[in-house]
GROMACS .gro file of C-alpha atoms in nm:
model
  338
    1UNK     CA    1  -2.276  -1.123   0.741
    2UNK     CA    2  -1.952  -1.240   0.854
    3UNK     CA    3  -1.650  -1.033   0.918
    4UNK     CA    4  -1.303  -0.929   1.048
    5UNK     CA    5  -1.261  -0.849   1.411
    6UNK     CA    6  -0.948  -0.784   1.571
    7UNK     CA    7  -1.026  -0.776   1.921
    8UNK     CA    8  -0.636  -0.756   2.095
    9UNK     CA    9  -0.303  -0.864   1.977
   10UNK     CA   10  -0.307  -1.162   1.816
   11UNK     CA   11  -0.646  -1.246   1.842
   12UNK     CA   12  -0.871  -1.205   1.528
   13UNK     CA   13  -1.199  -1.356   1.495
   14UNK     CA   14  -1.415  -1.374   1.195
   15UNK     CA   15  -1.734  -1.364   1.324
   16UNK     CA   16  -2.092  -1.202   1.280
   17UNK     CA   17  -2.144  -0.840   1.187
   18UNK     CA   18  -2.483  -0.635   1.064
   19UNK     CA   19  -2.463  -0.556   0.714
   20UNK     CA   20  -2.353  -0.246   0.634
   21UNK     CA   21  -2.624   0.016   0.500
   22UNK     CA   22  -2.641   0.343   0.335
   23UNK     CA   23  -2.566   0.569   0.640
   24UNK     CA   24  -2.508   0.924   0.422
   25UNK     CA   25  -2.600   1.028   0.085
   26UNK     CA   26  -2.279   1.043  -0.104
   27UNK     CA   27  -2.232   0.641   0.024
   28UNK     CA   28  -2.216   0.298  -0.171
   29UNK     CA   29  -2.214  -0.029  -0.032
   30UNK     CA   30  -2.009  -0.267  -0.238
   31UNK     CA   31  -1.991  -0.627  -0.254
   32UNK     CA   32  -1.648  -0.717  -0.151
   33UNK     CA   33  -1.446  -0.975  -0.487
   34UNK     CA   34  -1.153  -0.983  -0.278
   35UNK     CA   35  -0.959  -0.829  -0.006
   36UNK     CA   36  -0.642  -0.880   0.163
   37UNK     CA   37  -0.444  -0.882   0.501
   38UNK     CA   38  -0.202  -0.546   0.469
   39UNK     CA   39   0.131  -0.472   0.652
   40UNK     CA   40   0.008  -0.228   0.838
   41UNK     CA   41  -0.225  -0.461   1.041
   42UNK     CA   42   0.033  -0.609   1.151
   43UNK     CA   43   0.100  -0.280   1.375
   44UNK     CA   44  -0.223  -0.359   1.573
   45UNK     CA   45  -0.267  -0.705   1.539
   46UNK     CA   46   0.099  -0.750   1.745
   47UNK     CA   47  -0.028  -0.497   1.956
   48UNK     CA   48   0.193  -0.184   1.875
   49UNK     CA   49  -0.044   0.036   1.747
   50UNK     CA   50  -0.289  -0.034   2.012
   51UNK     CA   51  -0.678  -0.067   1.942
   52UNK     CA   52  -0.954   0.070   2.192
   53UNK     CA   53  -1.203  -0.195   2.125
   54UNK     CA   54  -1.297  -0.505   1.913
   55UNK     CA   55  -1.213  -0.331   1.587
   56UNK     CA   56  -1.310  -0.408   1.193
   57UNK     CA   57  -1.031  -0.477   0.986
   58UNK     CA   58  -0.953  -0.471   0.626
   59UNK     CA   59  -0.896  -0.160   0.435
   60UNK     CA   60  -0.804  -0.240   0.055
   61UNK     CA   61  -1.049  -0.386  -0.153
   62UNK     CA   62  -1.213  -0.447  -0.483
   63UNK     CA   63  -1.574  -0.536  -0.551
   64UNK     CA   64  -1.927  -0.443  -0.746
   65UNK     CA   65  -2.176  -0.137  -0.648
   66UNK     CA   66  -2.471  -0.325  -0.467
   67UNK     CA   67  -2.633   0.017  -0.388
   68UNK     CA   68  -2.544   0.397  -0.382
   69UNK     CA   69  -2.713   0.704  -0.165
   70UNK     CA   70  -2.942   0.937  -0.311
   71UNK     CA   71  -2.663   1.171  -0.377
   72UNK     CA   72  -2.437   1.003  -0.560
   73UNK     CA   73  -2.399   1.069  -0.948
   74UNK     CA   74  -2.122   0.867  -1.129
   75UNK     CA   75  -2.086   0.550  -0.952
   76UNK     CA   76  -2.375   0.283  -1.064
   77UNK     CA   77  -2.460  -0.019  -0.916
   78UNK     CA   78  -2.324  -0.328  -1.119
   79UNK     CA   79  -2.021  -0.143  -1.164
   80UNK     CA   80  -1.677  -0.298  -1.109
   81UNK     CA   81  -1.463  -0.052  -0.885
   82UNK     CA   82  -1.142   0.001  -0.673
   83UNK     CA   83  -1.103   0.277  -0.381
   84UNK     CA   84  -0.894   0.390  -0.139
   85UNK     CA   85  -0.826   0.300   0.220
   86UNK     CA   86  -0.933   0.726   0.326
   87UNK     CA   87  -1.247   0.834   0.152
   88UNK     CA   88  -1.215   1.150  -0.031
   89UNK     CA   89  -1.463   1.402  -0.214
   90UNK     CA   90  -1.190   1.477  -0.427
   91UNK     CA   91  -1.291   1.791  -0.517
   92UNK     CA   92  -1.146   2.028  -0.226
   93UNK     CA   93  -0.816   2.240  -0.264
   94UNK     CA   94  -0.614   1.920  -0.103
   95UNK     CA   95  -0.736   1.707  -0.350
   96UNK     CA   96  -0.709   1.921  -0.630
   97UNK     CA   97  -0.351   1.938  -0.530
   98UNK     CA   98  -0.375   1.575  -0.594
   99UNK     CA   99  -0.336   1.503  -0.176
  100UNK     CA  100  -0.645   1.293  -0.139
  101UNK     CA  101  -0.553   1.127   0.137
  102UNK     CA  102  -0.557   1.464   0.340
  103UNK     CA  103  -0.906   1.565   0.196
  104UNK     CA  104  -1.101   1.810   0.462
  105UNK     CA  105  -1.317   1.612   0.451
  106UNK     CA  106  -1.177   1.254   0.441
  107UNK     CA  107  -1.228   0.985   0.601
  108UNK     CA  108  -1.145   0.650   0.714
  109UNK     CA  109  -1.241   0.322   0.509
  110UNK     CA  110  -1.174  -0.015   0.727
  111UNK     CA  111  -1.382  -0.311   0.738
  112UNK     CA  112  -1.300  -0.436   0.404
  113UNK     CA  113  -1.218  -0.794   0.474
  114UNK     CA  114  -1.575  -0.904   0.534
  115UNK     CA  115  -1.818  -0.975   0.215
  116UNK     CA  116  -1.978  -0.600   0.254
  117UNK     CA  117  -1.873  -0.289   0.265
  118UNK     CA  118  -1.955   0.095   0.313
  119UNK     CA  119  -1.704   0.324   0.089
  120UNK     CA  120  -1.820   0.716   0.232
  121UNK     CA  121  -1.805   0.977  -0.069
  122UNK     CA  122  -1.801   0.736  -0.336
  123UNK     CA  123  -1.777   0.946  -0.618
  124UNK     CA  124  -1.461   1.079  -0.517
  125UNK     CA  125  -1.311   0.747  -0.390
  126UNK     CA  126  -1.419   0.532  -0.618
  127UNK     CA  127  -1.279   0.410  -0.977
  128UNK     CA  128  -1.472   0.211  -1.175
  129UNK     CA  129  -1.296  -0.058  -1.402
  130UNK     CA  130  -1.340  -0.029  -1.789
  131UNK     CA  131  -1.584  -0.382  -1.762
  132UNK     CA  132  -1.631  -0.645  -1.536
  133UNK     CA  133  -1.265  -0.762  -1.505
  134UNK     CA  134  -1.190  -1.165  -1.540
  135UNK     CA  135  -1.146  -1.360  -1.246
  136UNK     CA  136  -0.726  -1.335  -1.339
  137UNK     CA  137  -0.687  -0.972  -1.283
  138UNK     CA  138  -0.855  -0.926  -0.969
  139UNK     CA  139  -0.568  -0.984  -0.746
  140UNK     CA  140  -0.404  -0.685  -0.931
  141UNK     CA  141  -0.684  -0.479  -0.931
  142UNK     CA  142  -0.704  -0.520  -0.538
  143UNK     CA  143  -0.298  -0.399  -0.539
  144UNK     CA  144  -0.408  -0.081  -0.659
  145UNK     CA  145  -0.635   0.023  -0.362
  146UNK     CA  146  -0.304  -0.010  -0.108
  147UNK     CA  147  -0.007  -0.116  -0.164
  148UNK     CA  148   0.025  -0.052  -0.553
  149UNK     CA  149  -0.030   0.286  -0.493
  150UNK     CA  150   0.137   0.307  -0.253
  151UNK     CA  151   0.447   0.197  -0.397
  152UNK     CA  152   0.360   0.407  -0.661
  153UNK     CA  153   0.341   0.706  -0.494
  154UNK     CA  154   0.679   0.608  -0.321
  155UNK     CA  155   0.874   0.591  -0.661
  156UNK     CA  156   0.681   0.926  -0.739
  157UNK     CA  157   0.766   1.138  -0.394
  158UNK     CA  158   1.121   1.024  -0.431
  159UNK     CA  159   1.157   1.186  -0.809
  160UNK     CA  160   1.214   0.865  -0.950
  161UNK     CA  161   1.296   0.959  -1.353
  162UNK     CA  162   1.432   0.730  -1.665
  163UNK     CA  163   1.804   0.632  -1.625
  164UNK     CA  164   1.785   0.694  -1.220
  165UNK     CA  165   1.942   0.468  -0.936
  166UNK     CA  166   1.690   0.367  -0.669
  167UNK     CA  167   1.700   0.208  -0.339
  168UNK     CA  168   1.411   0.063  -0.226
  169UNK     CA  169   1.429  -0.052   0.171
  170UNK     CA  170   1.152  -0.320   0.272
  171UNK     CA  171   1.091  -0.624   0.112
  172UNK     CA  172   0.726  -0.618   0.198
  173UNK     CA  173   0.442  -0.579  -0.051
  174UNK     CA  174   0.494  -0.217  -0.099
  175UNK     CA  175   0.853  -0.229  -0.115
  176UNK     CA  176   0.830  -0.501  -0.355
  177UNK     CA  177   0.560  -0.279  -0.577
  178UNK     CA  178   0.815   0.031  -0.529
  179UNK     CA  179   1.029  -0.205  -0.761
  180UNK     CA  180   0.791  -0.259  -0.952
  181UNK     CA  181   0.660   0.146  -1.004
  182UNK     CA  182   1.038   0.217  -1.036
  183UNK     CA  183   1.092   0.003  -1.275
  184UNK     CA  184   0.762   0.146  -1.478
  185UNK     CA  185   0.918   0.505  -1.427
  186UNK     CA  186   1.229   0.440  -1.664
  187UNK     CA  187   1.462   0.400  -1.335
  188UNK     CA  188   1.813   0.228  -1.481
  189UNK     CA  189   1.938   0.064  -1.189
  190UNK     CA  190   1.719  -0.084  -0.877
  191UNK     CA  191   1.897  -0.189  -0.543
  192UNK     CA  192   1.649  -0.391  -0.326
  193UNK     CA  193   1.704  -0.458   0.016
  194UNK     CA  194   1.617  -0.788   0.088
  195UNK     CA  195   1.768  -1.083   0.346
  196UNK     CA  196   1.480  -1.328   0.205
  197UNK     CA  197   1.542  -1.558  -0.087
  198UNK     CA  198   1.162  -1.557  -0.193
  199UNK     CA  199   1.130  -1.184  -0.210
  200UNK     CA  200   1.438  -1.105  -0.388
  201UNK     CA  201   1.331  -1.357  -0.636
  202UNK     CA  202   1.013  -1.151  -0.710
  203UNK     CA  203   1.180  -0.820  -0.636
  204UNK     CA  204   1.429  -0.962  -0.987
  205UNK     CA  205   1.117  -1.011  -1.161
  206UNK     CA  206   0.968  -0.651  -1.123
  207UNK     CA  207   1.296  -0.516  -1.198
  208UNK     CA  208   1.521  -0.480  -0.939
  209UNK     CA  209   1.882  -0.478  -1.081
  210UNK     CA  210   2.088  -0.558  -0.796
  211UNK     CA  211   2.018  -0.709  -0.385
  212UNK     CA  212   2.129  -0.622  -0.025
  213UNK     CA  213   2.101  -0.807   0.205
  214UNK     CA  214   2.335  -0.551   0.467
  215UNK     CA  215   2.107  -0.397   0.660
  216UNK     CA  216   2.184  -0.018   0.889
  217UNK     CA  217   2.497   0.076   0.860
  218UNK     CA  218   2.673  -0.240   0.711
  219UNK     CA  219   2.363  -0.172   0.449
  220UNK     CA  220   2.455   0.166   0.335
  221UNK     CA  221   2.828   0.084   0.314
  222UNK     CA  222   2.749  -0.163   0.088
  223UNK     CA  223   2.510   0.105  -0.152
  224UNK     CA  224   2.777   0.369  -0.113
  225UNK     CA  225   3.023   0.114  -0.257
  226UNK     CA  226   2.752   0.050  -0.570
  227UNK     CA  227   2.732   0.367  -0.614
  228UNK     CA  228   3.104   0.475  -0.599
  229UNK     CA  229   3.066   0.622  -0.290
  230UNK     CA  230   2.780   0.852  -0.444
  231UNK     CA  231   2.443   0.765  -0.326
  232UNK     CA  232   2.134   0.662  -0.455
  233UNK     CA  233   1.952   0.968  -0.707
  234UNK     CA  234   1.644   0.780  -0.523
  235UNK     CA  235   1.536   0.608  -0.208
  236UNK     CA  236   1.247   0.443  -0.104
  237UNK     CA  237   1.136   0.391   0.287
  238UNK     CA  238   0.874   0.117   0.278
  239UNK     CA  239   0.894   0.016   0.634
  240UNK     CA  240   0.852   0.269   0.898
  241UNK     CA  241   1.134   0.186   1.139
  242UNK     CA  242   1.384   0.399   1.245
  243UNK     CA  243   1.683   0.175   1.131
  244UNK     CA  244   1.516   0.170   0.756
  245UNK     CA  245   1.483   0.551   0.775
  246UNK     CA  246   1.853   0.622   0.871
  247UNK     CA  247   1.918   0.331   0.614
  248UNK     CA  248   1.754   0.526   0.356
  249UNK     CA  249   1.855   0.928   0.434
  250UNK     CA  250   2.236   0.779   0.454
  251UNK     CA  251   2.177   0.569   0.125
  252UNK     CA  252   2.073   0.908  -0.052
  253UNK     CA  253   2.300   1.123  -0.247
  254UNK     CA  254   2.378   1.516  -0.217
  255UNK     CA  255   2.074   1.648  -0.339
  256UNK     CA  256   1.915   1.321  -0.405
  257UNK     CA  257   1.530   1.226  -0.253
  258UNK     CA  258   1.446   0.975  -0.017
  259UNK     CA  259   1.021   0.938   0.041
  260UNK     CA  260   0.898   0.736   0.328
  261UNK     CA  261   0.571   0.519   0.293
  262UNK     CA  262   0.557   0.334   0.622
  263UNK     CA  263   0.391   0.432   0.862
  264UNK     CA  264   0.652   0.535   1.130
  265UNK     CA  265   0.672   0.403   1.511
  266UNK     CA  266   0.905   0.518   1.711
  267UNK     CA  267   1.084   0.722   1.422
  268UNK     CA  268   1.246   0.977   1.543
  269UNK     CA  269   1.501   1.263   1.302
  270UNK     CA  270   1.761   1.466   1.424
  271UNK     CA  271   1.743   1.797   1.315
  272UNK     CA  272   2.121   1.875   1.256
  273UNK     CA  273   2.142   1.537   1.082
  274UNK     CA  274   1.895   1.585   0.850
  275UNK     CA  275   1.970   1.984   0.773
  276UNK     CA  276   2.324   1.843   0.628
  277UNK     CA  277   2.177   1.557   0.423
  278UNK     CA  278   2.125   1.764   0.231
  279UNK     CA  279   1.815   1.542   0.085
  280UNK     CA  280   1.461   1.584  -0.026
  281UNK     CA  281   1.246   1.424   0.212
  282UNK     CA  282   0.885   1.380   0.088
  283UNK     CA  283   0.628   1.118   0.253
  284UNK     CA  284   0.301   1.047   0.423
  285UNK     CA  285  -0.013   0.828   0.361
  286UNK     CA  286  -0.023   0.770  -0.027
  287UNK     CA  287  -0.246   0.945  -0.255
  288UNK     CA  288  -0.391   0.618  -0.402
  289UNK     CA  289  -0.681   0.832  -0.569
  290UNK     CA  290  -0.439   0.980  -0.768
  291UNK     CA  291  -0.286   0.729  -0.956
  292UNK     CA  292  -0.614   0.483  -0.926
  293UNK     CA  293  -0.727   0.582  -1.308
  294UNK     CA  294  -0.348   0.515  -1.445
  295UNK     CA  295  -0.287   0.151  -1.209
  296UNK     CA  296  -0.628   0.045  -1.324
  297UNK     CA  297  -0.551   0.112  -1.671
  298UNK     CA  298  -0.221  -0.035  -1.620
  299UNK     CA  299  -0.360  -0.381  -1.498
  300UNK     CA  300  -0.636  -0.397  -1.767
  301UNK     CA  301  -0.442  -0.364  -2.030
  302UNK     CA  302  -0.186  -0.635  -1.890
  303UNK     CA  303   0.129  -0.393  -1.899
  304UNK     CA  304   0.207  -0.463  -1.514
  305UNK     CA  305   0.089  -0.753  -1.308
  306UNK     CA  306   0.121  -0.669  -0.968
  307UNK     CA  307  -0.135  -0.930  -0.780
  308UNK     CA  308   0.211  -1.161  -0.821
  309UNK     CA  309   0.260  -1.022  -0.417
  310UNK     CA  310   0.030  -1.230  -0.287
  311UNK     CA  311   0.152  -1.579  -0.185
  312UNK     CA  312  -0.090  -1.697   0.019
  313UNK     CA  313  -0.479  -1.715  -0.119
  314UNK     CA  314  -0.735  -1.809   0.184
  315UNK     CA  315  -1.080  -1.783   0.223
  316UNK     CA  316  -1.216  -1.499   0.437
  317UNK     CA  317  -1.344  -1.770   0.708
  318UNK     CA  318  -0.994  -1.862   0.748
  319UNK     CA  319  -0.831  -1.481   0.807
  320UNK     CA  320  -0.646  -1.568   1.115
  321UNK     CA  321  -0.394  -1.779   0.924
  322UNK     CA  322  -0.335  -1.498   0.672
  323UNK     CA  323  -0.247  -1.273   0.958
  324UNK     CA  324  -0.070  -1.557   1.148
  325UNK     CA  325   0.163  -1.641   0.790
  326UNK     CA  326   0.266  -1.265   0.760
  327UNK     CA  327   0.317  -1.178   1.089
  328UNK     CA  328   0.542  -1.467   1.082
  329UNK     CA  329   0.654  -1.407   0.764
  330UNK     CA  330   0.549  -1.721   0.595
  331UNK     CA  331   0.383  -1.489   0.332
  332UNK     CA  332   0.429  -1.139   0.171
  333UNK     CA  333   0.091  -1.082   0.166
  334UNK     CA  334  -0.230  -1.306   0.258
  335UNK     CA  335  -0.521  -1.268  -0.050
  336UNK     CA  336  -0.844  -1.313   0.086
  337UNK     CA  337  -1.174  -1.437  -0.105
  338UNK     CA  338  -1.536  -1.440   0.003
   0.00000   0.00000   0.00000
């Protein structure tokens, strides 16, 4: 087959690759619908989260059970299903806990944006869809491996209840779907930070209430004066830099939660700082297996219709230009068919 290499910044090939097989027991191989070009690989495709070799890329995805090891029991070939981007068994203490993304024995799923794929410990990472979905609610489906849950799980780690105020900082795919989950939670009043006239306009549409375009300080001055010099009850961190994070513990009320989503470069807290912020600060690498049964069910039954952040549909053969658009930001996010 043909697949998704980065090999060094900037330079992604899609070129051939063996087909992936049944290495382990509890494995599936599934045939990719659709995948997708994620934030995060921008970090290593512009060279900041540097790579050790040519590398496969792709790690949300979608797709039909080709062919499962001899060990797995509940996922069937011809089955429709969603996973995760870390493979879980979902049945140790961690996951239990509903923390599948730090399952003992988890571990990594890349390589999605290719037509095959190997999912390790499929019964525990994989969801399977009610039916064979139409062609229509793929896209959303595909949100709910990454950046659906992830937003999700944003809104949820930052106590998000009905009749809240929420800041969400990051107008990227997740912080766009952290409108979005907000919004589903019963939040009252949404402020999205956003200098781009594109994304606000979607961020409107999944329920953001208000815009800022003030980013740092000039940014929080401008919630605090929202909020009557309160604070947000919530605040989102869907970026990972240190100027969002400030942003976002100096957005957030006495008492109030902040949960951060990006992954973090060069973030760095100040322990004084933080000890009177008196804030809840909750965050790490979303539990998408958590929340995969409720998004799925969500999508199918048309209540949310998330697969509105992509902006740019390619075909796989053409994956340089999806990374090229959003590293440029010429797209949210790049959807990617076989």
């Amino acid at each position: 087959m043909r697949g998704t290499m980065l090999y060094g910044p900037r330079d992604v090939r899609f070129e051939e690759r063996p087909d992936p097989t049944i290495l382990d027991p509890t494995d599936a191989i599934i045939r990719i619908s659709a995948a997708c070009v994620c934030g995060s690989d921008l970090w290593p495709y512009r060279g900041i989260a540097p790579i050790t070799g040519p590398t496969p890329m792709g790690h949300e995805y979608c797709g039909m059970v080709e062919e499962v090891g001899s060990a797995v029991k509940h996922i069937k070939p011809g089955q429709f299903v969603v996973g995760s981007f870390f493979a879980s068994d979902n049945t140790c203490p961690n996951c239990q806990f509903g923390y599948q993304s730090s399952c003992m024995h988890r571990q990594g799923v890349g390589g999605a944006q290719a037509p095959l794929l190997r999912v390790p410990l499929a019964d525990g990472t994989l969801v399977a869809t009610p039916g064979v979905p139409s062609a229509d609610l793929i896209p959303s489906l595909l949100t709910a491996s990454d950046v659906l849950g992830t937003g999700w799980f944003a809104a949820d780690a930052a106590n998000v209840k009905p009749g809240s105020t929420v800041v969400v900082v990051g107008d990227g795919a997740v912080g766009l779907l952290g409108v979005l989950s907000a919004r589903q939670m019963g939040a009252e009043r949404i402020i999205a930070i956003s200098r781009n006239a594109s994304r606000q306009k979607l961020a409107r549409e999944f329920g953001a209430t208000d815009v800022v375009a003030e980013r740092g300080d000039e940014g929080v001055a401008r919630i605090m004066d929202l909020t009557n010099g309160i604070g947000a009850d919530s605040v989102l961190e869907c970026v990972g830099t240190q100027e969002a994070m400030m942003q976002a513990i100096h957005s957030t009320r006495k008492g109030g939660y902040v949960s951060f989503v990006g992954v973090p470069h060069g973030v760095e807290l100040n322990g004084e700082g933080l000890f009177f912020a008196h804030i809840h600060l909750h965050g790490g690498p979303a539990t998408v297996r958590r929340y995969l049964p409720e998004l799925i069910d969500l999508v199918w039954n048309g209540k949310i219709n998330p697969g509105k952040v992509f902006d740019l549909e390619l075909p796989m053969a053409q994956v340089a230009e999806g990374y090229r658009a959003m590293d440029e930001r010429r797209a949210i996010k790049a959807l990617l068919w076989p």
